[in-house]
mmCIF file with all atom_site columns, C-alpha atoms in Angstrom:
data_model
loop_
_atom_site.group_PDB
_atom_site.id
_atom_site.type_symbol
_atom_site.label_atom_id
_atom_site.label_alt_id
_atom_site.label_comp_id
_atom_site.label_asym_id
_atom_site.label_entity_id
_atom_site.label_seq_id
_atom_site.pdbx_PDB_ins_code
_atom_site.Cartn_x
_atom_site.Cartn_y
_atom_site.Cartn_z
_atom_site.occupancy
_atom_site.B_iso_or_equiv
_atom_site.pdbx_formal_charge
_atom_site.auth_seq_id
_atom_site.auth_comp_id
_atom_site.auth_asym_id
_atom_site.auth_atom_id
_atom_site.pdbx_PDB_model_num
ATOM 1   C CA . MET A 1 1   ? 29.205 36.923 -86.202 1.00 64.00 ? 14  MET A CA 1
ATOM 2   C CA . LYS A 1 2   ? 32.798 36.060 -83.822 1.00 66.00 ? 15  LYS A CA 1
ATOM 3   C CA . LEU A 1 3   ? 33.562 33.145 -82.352 1.00 62.00 ? 16  LEU A CA 1
ATOM 4   C CA . ASP A 1 4   ? 32.691 34.859 -78.908 1.00 69.00 ? 17  ASP A CA 1
ATOM 5   C CA . ASP A 1 5   ? 29.317 35.863 -79.803 1.00 74.00 ? 18  ASP A CA 1
ATOM 6   C CA . PHE A 1 6   ? 28.797 32.259 -78.835 1.00 82.00 ? 19  PHE A CA 1
ATOM 7   C CA . LYS A 1 7   ? 27.530 31.053 -75.830 1.00 82.00 ? 20  LYS A CA 1
ATOM 8   C CA . VAL A 1 8   ? 28.360 27.305 -76.356 1.00 82.00 ? 21  VAL A CA 1
ATOM 9   C CA . ASN A 1 9   ? 31.162 27.072 -78.695 1.00 85.00 ? 22  ASN A CA 1
ATOM 10  C CA . GLN A 1 10  ? 32.423 22.533 -77.429 1.00 88.00 ? 23  GLN A CA 1
ATOM 11  C CA . VAL A 1 11  ? 34.558 20.731 -79.212 1.00 91.00 ? 24  VAL A CA 1
ATOM 12  C CA . ILE A 1 12  ? 32.508 17.488 -79.397 1.00 91.00 ? 25  ILE A CA 1
ATOM 13  C CA . GLU A 1 13  ? 35.448 15.022 -80.889 1.00 91.00 ? 26  GLU A CA 1
ATOM 14  C CA . ALA A 1 14  ? 38.441 14.817 -82.666 1.00 93.00 ? 27  ALA A CA 1
ATOM 15  C CA . GLY A 1 15  ? 40.789 12.887 -83.914 1.00 94.00 ? 28  GLY A CA 1
ATOM 16  C CA . ILE A 1 16  ? 44.533 11.498 -85.969 1.00 95.00 ? 29  ILE A CA 1
ATOM 17  C CA . HIS A 1 17  ? 44.283 9.788  -89.072 1.00 94.00 ? 30  HIS A CA 1
ATOM 18  C CA . THR A 1 18  ? 47.209 7.692  -90.417 1.00 93.00 ? 31  THR A CA 1
ATOM 19  C CA . LYS A 1 19  ? 48.209 6.978  -94.059 1.00 93.00 ? 32  LYS A CA 1
ATOM 20  C CA . ILE A 1 20  ? 51.494 4.642  -94.500 1.00 94.00 ? 33  ILE A CA 1
ATOM 21  C CA . THR A 1 21  ? 52.121 5.426  -98.345 1.00 93.00 ? 34  THR A CA 1
ATOM 22  C CA . ALA A 1 22  ? 56.046 4.368  -99.450 1.00 94.00 ? 35  ALA A CA 1
ATOM 23  C CA . GLN A 1 23  ? 57.117 8.129  -98.416 1.00 91.00 ? 36  GLN A CA 1
ATOM 24  C CA . GLY A 1 24  ? 56.197 7.230  -94.778 1.00 93.00 ? 37  GLY A CA 1
ATOM 25  C CA . ARG A 1 25  ? 53.075 7.991  -92.814 1.00 94.00 ? 38  ARG A CA 1
ATOM 26  C CA . ILE A 1 26  ? 50.882 11.093 -93.367 1.00 92.00 ? 39  ILE A CA 1
ATOM 27  C CA . ASN A 1 27  ? 49.076 12.375 -90.294 1.00 94.00 ? 40  ASN A CA 1
ATOM 28  C CA . SER A 1 28  ? 46.351 14.793 -90.720 1.00 96.00 ? 41  SER A CA 1
ATOM 29  C CA . PHE A 1 29  ? 43.337 15.773 -88.335 1.00 97.00 ? 42  PHE A CA 1
ATOM 30  C CA . SER A 1 30  ? 40.122 15.932 -87.867 1.00 96.00 ? 43  SER A CA 1
ATOM 31  C CA . CYS A 1 31  ? 37.079 17.887 -85.588 1.00 95.00 ? 44  CYS A CA 1
ATOM 32  C CA . LEU A 1 32  ? 33.640 17.909 -84.868 1.00 93.00 ? 45  LEU A CA 1
ATOM 33  C CA . VAL A 1 33  ? 32.330 21.292 -83.221 1.00 93.00 ? 46  VAL A CA 1
ATOM 34  C CA . VAL A 1 34  ? 29.172 22.307 -81.762 1.00 92.00 ? 47  VAL A CA 1
ATOM 35  C CA . ILE A 1 35  ? 28.171 25.657 -81.248 1.00 92.00 ? 48  ILE A CA 1
ATOM 36  C CA . GLY A 1 36  ? 24.822 27.930 -80.211 1.00 91.00 ? 49  GLY A CA 1
ATOM 37  C CA . THR A 1 37  ? 23.935 31.675 -79.591 1.00 89.00 ? 50  THR A CA 1
ATOM 38  C CA . GLY A 1 38  ? 21.441 29.609 -76.420 1.00 85.00 ? 51  GLY A CA 1
ATOM 39  C CA . THR A 1 39  ? 19.563 31.864 -78.214 1.00 85.00 ? 52  THR A CA 1
ATOM 40  C CA . GLY A 1 40  ? 17.733 29.079 -80.975 1.00 85.00 ? 53  GLY A CA 1
ATOM 41  C CA . LEU A 1 41  ? 20.625 29.971 -82.984 1.00 88.00 ? 54  LEU A CA 1
ATOM 42  C CA . GLY A 1 42  ? 22.705 27.151 -83.038 1.00 89.00 ? 55  GLY A CA 1
ATOM 43  C CA . ALA A 1 43  ? 24.860 24.619 -85.423 1.00 90.00 ? 56  ALA A CA 1
ATOM 44  C CA . TYR A 1 44  ? 27.459 22.015 -85.892 1.00 92.00 ? 57  TYR A CA 1
ATOM 45  C CA . GLY A 1 45  ? 30.972 22.008 -87.804 1.00 93.00 ? 58  GLY A CA 1
ATOM 46  C CA . TYR A 1 46  ? 33.682 19.327 -89.391 1.00 95.00 ? 59  TYR A CA 1
ATOM 47  C CA . GLY A 1 47  ? 36.683 20.297 -90.446 1.00 96.00 ? 60  GLY A CA 1
ATOM 48  C CA . LYS A 1 48  ? 40.015 18.233 -91.743 1.00 96.00 ? 61  LYS A CA 1
ATOM 49  C CA . GLY A 1 49  ? 43.435 19.647 -91.632 1.00 96.00 ? 62  GLY A CA 1
ATOM 50  C CA . GLU A 1 50  ? 47.296 18.816 -91.117 1.00 95.00 ? 63  GLU A CA 1
ATOM 51  C CA . THR A 1 51  ? 47.113 19.740 -88.107 1.00 94.00 ? 64  THR A CA 1
ATOM 52  C CA . ALA A 1 52  ? 44.834 20.262 -85.051 1.00 94.00 ? 65  ALA A CA 1
ATOM 53  C CA . GLN A 1 53  ? 44.420 24.072 -84.850 1.00 94.00 ? 66  GLN A CA 1
ATOM 54  C CA . ARG A 1 54  ? 44.005 23.651 -89.014 1.00 96.00 ? 67  ARG A CA 1
ATOM 55  C CA . ALA A 1 55  ? 41.795 20.954 -88.558 1.00 95.00 ? 68  ALA A CA 1
ATOM 56  C CA . THR A 1 56  ? 39.421 22.947 -85.259 1.00 94.00 ? 69  THR A CA 1
ATOM 57  C CA . GLU A 1 57  ? 39.274 26.456 -87.516 1.00 93.00 ? 70  GLU A CA 1
ATOM 58  C CA . ARG A 1 58  ? 37.638 24.057 -90.766 1.00 95.00 ? 71  ARG A CA 1
ATOM 59  C CA . ALA A 1 59  ? 35.004 22.897 -87.756 1.00 94.00 ? 72  ALA A CA 1
ATOM 60  C CA . TYR A 1 60  ? 34.365 26.702 -87.003 1.00 93.00 ? 73  TYR A CA 1
ATOM 61  C CA . VAL A 1 61  ? 33.851 27.881 -90.473 1.00 93.00 ? 74  VAL A CA 1
ATOM 62  C CA . ASP A 1 62  ? 31.811 24.878 -91.287 1.00 94.00 ? 75  ASP A CA 1
ATOM 63  C CA . ALA A 1 63  ? 30.121 25.633 -88.440 1.00 92.00 ? 76  ALA A CA 1
ATOM 64  C CA . HIS A 1 64  ? 29.938 29.380 -88.912 1.00 92.00 ? 77  HIS A CA 1
ATOM 65  C CA . LYS A 1 65  ? 27.462 28.220 -92.940 1.00 93.00 ? 78  LYS A CA 1
ATOM 66  C CA . LYS A 1 66  ? 25.321 26.045 -91.146 1.00 90.00 ? 79  LYS A CA 1
ATOM 67  C CA . LEU A 1 67  ? 23.756 27.997 -88.982 1.00 90.00 ? 80  LEU A CA 1
ATOM 68  C CA . VAL A 1 68  ? 20.226 27.412 -88.336 1.00 89.00 ? 81  VAL A CA 1
ATOM 69  C CA . SER A 1 69  ? 17.098 29.079 -86.168 1.00 86.00 ? 82  SER A CA 1
ATOM 70  C CA . VAL A 1 70  ? 14.476 27.506 -84.159 1.00 85.00 ? 83  VAL A CA 1
ATOM 71  C CA . THR A 1 71  ? 11.923 29.025 -82.330 1.00 81.00 ? 84  THR A CA 1
ATOM 72  C CA . LEU A 1 72  ? 11.241 29.305 -79.114 1.00 81.00 ? 85  LEU A CA 1
ATOM 73  C CA . TYR A 1 73  ? 8.784  29.140 -76.489 1.00 78.00 ? 86  TYR A CA 1
ATOM 74  C CA . LYS A 1 74  ? 9.833  31.191 -73.164 1.00 79.00 ? 87  LYS A CA 1
ATOM 75  C CA . GLY A 1 75  ? 13.442 29.098 -73.897 1.00 78.00 ? 88  GLY A CA 1
ATOM 76  C CA . THR A 1 76  ? 11.923 25.545 -74.138 1.00 79.00 ? 89  THR A CA 1
ATOM 77  C CA . LEU A 1 77  ? 10.355 23.193 -76.975 1.00 78.00 ? 90  LEU A CA 1
ATOM 78  C CA . LEU A 1 78  ? 6.043  23.024 -75.937 1.00 78.00 ? 91  LEU A CA 1
ATOM 79  C CA . HIS A 1 79  ? 6.050  19.549 -78.208 1.00 80.00 ? 92  HIS A CA 1
ATOM 80  C CA . ASP A 1 80  ? 8.404  16.793 -78.366 1.00 85.00 ? 93  ASP A CA 1
ATOM 81  C CA . VAL A 1 81  ? 10.535 16.179 -81.445 1.00 86.00 ? 94  VAL A CA 1
ATOM 82  C CA . VAL A 1 82  ? 11.574 12.985 -83.664 1.00 90.00 ? 95  VAL A CA 1
ATOM 83  C CA . CYS A 1 83  ? 15.298 13.254 -85.468 1.00 89.00 ? 96  CYS A CA 1
ATOM 84  C CA . LYS A 1 84  ? 16.992 10.669 -87.205 1.00 90.00 ? 97  LYS A CA 1
ATOM 85  C CA . ASN A 1 85  ? 19.791 10.513 -89.278 1.00 89.00 ? 98  ASN A CA 1
ATOM 86  C CA . ARG A 1 86  ? 20.051 7.107  -91.232 1.00 87.00 ? 99  ARG A CA 1
ATOM 87  C CA . SER A 1 87  ? 20.060 4.743  -88.179 1.00 88.00 ? 100 SER A CA 1
ATOM 88  C CA . SER A 1 88  ? 20.108 7.737  -85.404 1.00 88.00 ? 101 SER A CA 1
ATOM 89  C CA . ILE A 1 89  ? 17.600 8.585  -83.955 1.00 89.00 ? 102 ILE A CA 1
ATOM 90  C CA . VAL A 1 90  ? 17.081 11.799 -81.467 1.00 87.00 ? 103 VAL A CA 1
ATOM 91  C CA . LYS A 1 91  ? 14.067 12.351 -78.804 1.00 87.00 ? 104 LYS A CA 1
ATOM 92  C CA . PHE A 1 92  ? 13.796 15.769 -77.471 1.00 85.00 ? 105 PHE A CA 1
ATOM 93  C CA . VAL A 1 93  ? 11.417 15.134 -74.670 1.00 83.00 ? 106 VAL A CA 1
ATOM 94  C CA . ALA A 1 94  ? 9.608  18.503 -73.424 1.00 80.00 ? 107 ALA A CA 1
ATOM 95  C CA . ARG A 1 95  ? 9.433  18.041 -69.131 1.00 75.00 ? 108 ARG A CA 1
ATOM 96  C CA . GLY A 1 96  ? 8.299  19.867 -66.631 1.00 62.00 ? 109 GLY A CA 1
ATOM 97  C CA . PRO A 1 97  ? 10.556 22.207 -64.174 1.00 60.00 ? 110 PRO A CA 1
ATOM 98  C CA . TYR A 1 98  ? 11.752 19.988 -62.556 1.00 56.00 ? 111 TYR A CA 1
ATOM 99  C CA . GLY A 1 99  ? 13.095 16.429 -64.265 1.00 52.00 ? 112 GLY A CA 1
ATOM 100 C CA . LEU A 1 100 ? 15.744 16.469 -66.605 1.00 54.00 ? 113 LEU A CA 1
ATOM 101 C CA . GLY A 1 101 ? 17.133 13.322 -65.809 1.00 58.00 ? 114 GLY A CA 1
ATOM 102 C CA . ALA A 1 102 ? 20.830 12.362 -66.608 1.00 59.00 ? 115 ALA A CA 1
ATOM 103 C CA . VAL A 1 103 ? 21.989 12.438 -69.797 1.00 69.00 ? 116 VAL A CA 1
ATOM 104 C CA . HIS A 1 104 ? 25.936 12.317 -71.289 1.00 76.00 ? 117 HIS A CA 1
ATOM 105 C CA . PRO A 1 105 ? 27.516 15.729 -71.818 1.00 79.00 ? 118 PRO A CA 1
ATOM 106 C CA . LYS A 1 106 ? 28.066 16.066 -75.143 1.00 81.00 ? 119 LYS A CA 1
ATOM 107 C CA . ILE A 1 107 ? 24.504 15.029 -75.843 1.00 82.00 ? 120 ILE A CA 1
ATOM 108 C CA . GLN A 1 108 ? 23.138 17.565 -73.927 1.00 81.00 ? 121 GLN A CA 1
ATOM 109 C CA . LEU A 1 109 ? 25.085 20.228 -75.581 1.00 83.00 ? 122 LEU A CA 1
ATOM 110 C CA . PHE A 1 110 ? 22.510 20.007 -78.309 1.00 83.00 ? 123 PHE A CA 1
ATOM 111 C CA . PRO A 1 111 ? 19.536 21.884 -76.410 1.00 84.00 ? 124 PRO A CA 1
ATOM 112 C CA . GLU A 1 112 ? 21.916 23.655 -74.707 1.00 84.00 ? 125 GLU A CA 1
ATOM 113 C CA . SER A 1 113 ? 23.142 25.388 -78.104 1.00 86.00 ? 126 SER A CA 1
ATOM 114 C CA . PHE A 1 114 ? 19.579 26.539 -79.404 1.00 86.00 ? 127 PHE A CA 1
ATOM 115 C CA . GLY A 1 115 ? 19.285 27.984 -75.279 1.00 85.00 ? 128 GLY A CA 1
ATOM 116 C CA . MET A 1 116 ? 16.764 24.981 -74.715 1.00 84.00 ? 129 MET A CA 1
ATOM 117 C CA . SER A 1 117 ? 15.987 24.258 -70.889 1.00 80.00 ? 130 SER A CA 1
ATOM 118 C CA . ASN A 1 118 ? 13.526 21.354 -69.150 1.00 80.00 ? 131 ASN A CA 1
ATOM 119 C CA . VAL A 1 119 ? 14.235 19.118 -72.623 1.00 82.00 ? 132 VAL A CA 1
ATOM 120 C CA . THR A 1 120 ? 15.580 15.507 -71.902 1.00 81.00 ? 133 THR A CA 1
ATOM 121 C CA . VAL A 1 121 ? 17.307 14.261 -75.790 1.00 84.00 ? 134 VAL A CA 1
ATOM 122 C CA . ARG A 1 122 ? 17.150 10.724 -75.574 1.00 83.00 ? 135 ARG A CA 1
ATOM 123 C CA . THR A 1 123 ? 19.545 8.707  -78.619 1.00 86.00 ? 136 THR A CA 1
ATOM 124 C CA . HIS A 1 124 ? 18.655 4.851  -80.092 1.00 87.00 ? 137 HIS A CA 1
ATOM 125 C CA . GLY A 1 125 ? 19.945 3.662  -82.827 1.00 87.00 ? 138 GLY A CA 1
ATOM 126 C CA . ARG A 1 126 ? 23.847 4.358  -84.108 1.00 85.00 ? 139 ARG A CA 1
ATOM 127 C CA . ARG A 1 127 ? 25.227 7.165  -81.742 1.00 82.00 ? 140 ARG A CA 1
ATOM 128 C CA . THR A 1 128 ? 28.153 8.169  -84.006 1.00 85.00 ? 141 THR A CA 1
ATOM 129 C CA . TRP A 1 129 ? 28.472 11.816 -83.337 1.00 85.00 ? 142 TRP A CA 1
ATOM 130 C CA . LYS A 1 130 ? 28.382 13.216 -86.319 1.00 85.00 ? 143 LYS A CA 1
ATOM 131 C CA . ASN A 1 131 ? 25.389 11.421 -87.092 1.00 86.00 ? 144 ASN A CA 1
ATOM 132 C CA . MET A 1 132 ? 23.341 12.874 -84.129 1.00 86.00 ? 145 MET A CA 1
ATOM 133 C CA . LEU A 1 133 ? 24.014 16.032 -85.152 1.00 85.00 ? 146 LEU A CA 1
ATOM 134 C CA . GLU A 1 134 ? 23.357 16.189 -88.735 1.00 87.00 ? 147 GLU A CA 1
ATOM 135 C CA . GLY A 1 135 ? 20.015 15.105 -87.634 1.00 87.00 ? 148 GLY A CA 1
ATOM 136 C CA . VAL A 1 136 ? 19.384 16.822 -85.307 1.00 86.00 ? 149 VAL A CA 1
ATOM 137 C CA . TYR A 1 137 ? 20.574 20.256 -86.800 1.00 85.00 ? 150 TYR A CA 1
ATOM 138 C CA . ARG A 1 138 ? 18.435 19.045 -90.189 1.00 86.00 ? 151 ARG A CA 1
ATOM 139 C CA . ASP A 1 139 ? 15.631 17.971 -88.657 1.00 86.00 ? 152 ASP A CA 1
ATOM 140 C CA . LEU A 1 140 ? 14.906 20.298 -85.372 1.00 83.00 ? 153 LEU A CA 1
ATOM 141 C CA . PRO A 1 141 ? 13.963 23.055 -87.560 1.00 81.00 ? 154 PRO A CA 1
ATOM 142 C CA . LYS A 1 142 ? 11.929 21.665 -90.591 1.00 81.00 ? 155 LYS A CA 1
ATOM 143 C CA . LYS A 1 143 ? 10.236 19.278 -87.003 1.00 78.00 ? 156 LYS A CA 1
ATOM 144 C CA . HIS A 1 144 ? 9.761  22.021 -84.808 1.00 69.00 ? 157 HIS A CA 1
ATOM 145 C CA . ARG A 1 145 ? 6.051  24.310 -85.109 1.00 66.00 ? 158 ARG A CA 1
ATOM 146 C CA . HIS A 1 146 ? 5.892  27.354 -84.432 1.00 64.00 ? 159 HIS A CA 1
ATOM 147 C CA . PRO A 1 147 ? 5.261  28.249 -80.368 1.00 60.00 ? 160 PRO A CA 1
ATOM 148 C CA . GLU A 1 148 ? 2.835  30.600 -80.986 1.00 62.00 ? 161 GLU A CA 1
ATOM 149 C CA . PRO A 1 149 ? -0.031 28.446 -82.676 1.00 62.00 ? 162 PRO A CA 1
ATOM 150 C CA . VAL A 1 150 ? 1.058  25.844 -79.854 1.00 55.00 ? 163 VAL A CA 1
ATOM 151 C CA . ALA A 1 151 ? 0.678  28.380 -77.091 1.00 56.00 ? 164 ALA A CA 1
ATOM 152 C CA . ARG A 1 152 ? -2.434 29.288 -78.228 1.00 57.00 ? 165 ARG A CA 1
ATOM 153 C CA . ASN A 1 153 ? -4.247 25.937 -77.358 1.00 55.00 ? 166 ASN A CA 1
ATOM 154 C CA . LEU A 1 154 ? -2.471 25.361 -74.156 1.00 55.00 ? 167 LEU A CA 1
#
């Protein structure tokens, strides 16, 4: 898949790191990105490089390797899902069509990358971007139940 195929294509965090040596300062850059098709396929990637552009390229390559799939029912979740990583907790709360609540724009990218609508995201504990993303993209496909049996019970 090309980068243009993704509906969500966002840099979450970029950083510059300096190492002091006897010869002088050595700068390096890091980048954290989120990508998603908006149809149940999404990923995050982390990259480091000598330049900001190289770090971003490596982050997108890393994200392509980590693509995960979530099966949606009419573009939303039918139940709540709790994702944990280290001491970060991210809760996806299934909502009706009218109440999304106030959510940080970067955190709202988590469900948008999968194409989820009518979902509120709540975070608890340690709120570093990498920990939250790692928990979401690792646990969401595992803890999310397939929607057809759940929809039959409604």
